[in-house]
Amino acid sequence: MSLVYSTESGRIKPEQDKPQREKGDGIVRIQRQTKGRKGKGVCIVSGLDLDDAPLKLMAAELKKVCGCGGSVKDGTIEIQGDNRDKIKTHLEKKGYTVKLAGG
């Protein structure tokens, strides 16, 4: 039998072992999004487990490959326009596992 309540500290919750979640599953996902952008589409590249500086370098590389603008927001790369195929082939050449997500 385990201790559930103590008059000194109140309710005692059993400590549960939470599995350590990895930063990502190793798959880079590319999705097209137009919501909240006045109909303009962007490709969102997520799942790259990179720090800020290498992520900005990767964004610059992808912008050059696609010949368009983009930005880095919250650990994801946003590339303007529908360039999912170009992004996918470039990332696969670099050795990433890539999936096209969404519509």
XYZ file of C-alpha atoms in Angstrom:
103
model
C 0.000 0.000 0.000
C 1.306 3.476 -0.865
C 0.968 6.753 1.000
C -1.794 8.955 -0.467
C -2.266 11.790 2.049
C -0.160 13.323 4.808
C -1.325 15.906 7.352
C 1.944 17.802 6.933
C 2.113 18.107 3.141
C -1.424 17.286 1.940
C -2.172 15.027 -1.034
C 0.816 13.053 -2.263
C 0.863 12.380 -5.985
C 2.766 9.379 -7.247
C 5.688 10.395 -9.441
C 5.123 9.154 -12.953
C 7.988 8.511 -15.280
C 7.350 10.701 -18.292
C 9.257 9.581 -21.367
C 11.712 12.153 -22.661
C 10.309 13.469 -25.910
C 12.828 13.972 -28.638
C 13.085 17.345 -30.326
C 11.736 15.850 -33.551
C 11.070 12.525 -35.223
C 13.722 13.069 -37.902
C 11.211 13.808 -40.648
C 11.097 17.235 -42.277
C 7.561 18.247 -43.186
C 6.681 20.760 -45.886
C 3.160 22.145 -45.938
C 1.441 24.842 -47.958
C -0.540 27.424 -46.029
C -2.695 30.371 -47.110
C -4.701 31.016 -43.945
C -4.393 34.563 -42.642
C -2.218 35.650 -45.561
C -4.832 37.287 -47.812
C -4.763 34.360 -50.241
C -0.999 34.399 -50.666
C 0.483 30.943 -50.194
C 3.641 30.050 -48.306
C 5.486 26.781 -47.786
C 6.225 26.026 -44.152
C 9.244 23.788 -43.514
C 9.157 22.248 -40.029
C 11.034 19.436 -38.320
C 14.561 20.704 -38.985
C 16.338 20.167 -35.666
C 18.667 23.126 -36.068
C 19.586 26.053 -33.821
C 18.822 29.655 -34.829
C 21.988 30.434 -36.822
C 22.047 27.226 -38.953
C 18.273 27.534 -39.447
C 18.708 31.053 -40.883
C 21.459 29.775 -43.178
C 19.191 26.951 -44.379
C 16.392 29.481 -44.975
C 18.737 31.646 -47.049
C 19.758 28.571 -49.065
C 16.127 27.597 -49.727
C 15.232 31.171 -50.721
C 18.063 31.119 -53.291
C 16.969 27.741 -54.657
C 13.354 28.906 -55.025
C 14.194 32.437 -56.127
C 11.765 34.054 -53.699
C 11.483 35.563 -50.226
C 10.871 33.974 -46.876
C 11.563 34.135 -43.161
C 12.294 32.104 -40.023
C 9.552 32.071 -37.357
C 9.331 29.908 -34.230
C 11.798 27.291 -35.448
C 10.122 26.901 -38.843
C 11.078 28.290 -42.231
C 8.451 30.093 -44.310
C 9.128 30.326 -48.053
C 6.815 32.449 -50.215
C 4.883 30.755 -53.013
C 4.209 27.102 -53.739
C 7.730 25.714 -54.131
C 7.278 22.446 -52.243
C 8.837 20.293 -54.973
C 11.981 22.452 -55.222
C 12.355 22.502 -51.428
C 11.827 18.738 -51.205
C 14.470 17.883 -53.819
C 16.990 20.287 -52.246
C 16.514 18.906 -48.723
C 16.682 15.297 -49.969
C 20.032 16.077 -51.630
C 21.230 17.274 -48.222
C 20.239 13.927 -46.674
C 16.957 14.773 -44.923
C 13.858 12.580 -44.913
C 11.112 14.795 -46.359
C 7.319 14.465 -46.419
C 4.822 16.750 -48.103
C 2.158 17.450 -45.475
C -1.264 18.994 -45.909
C -2.971 20.035 -49.119
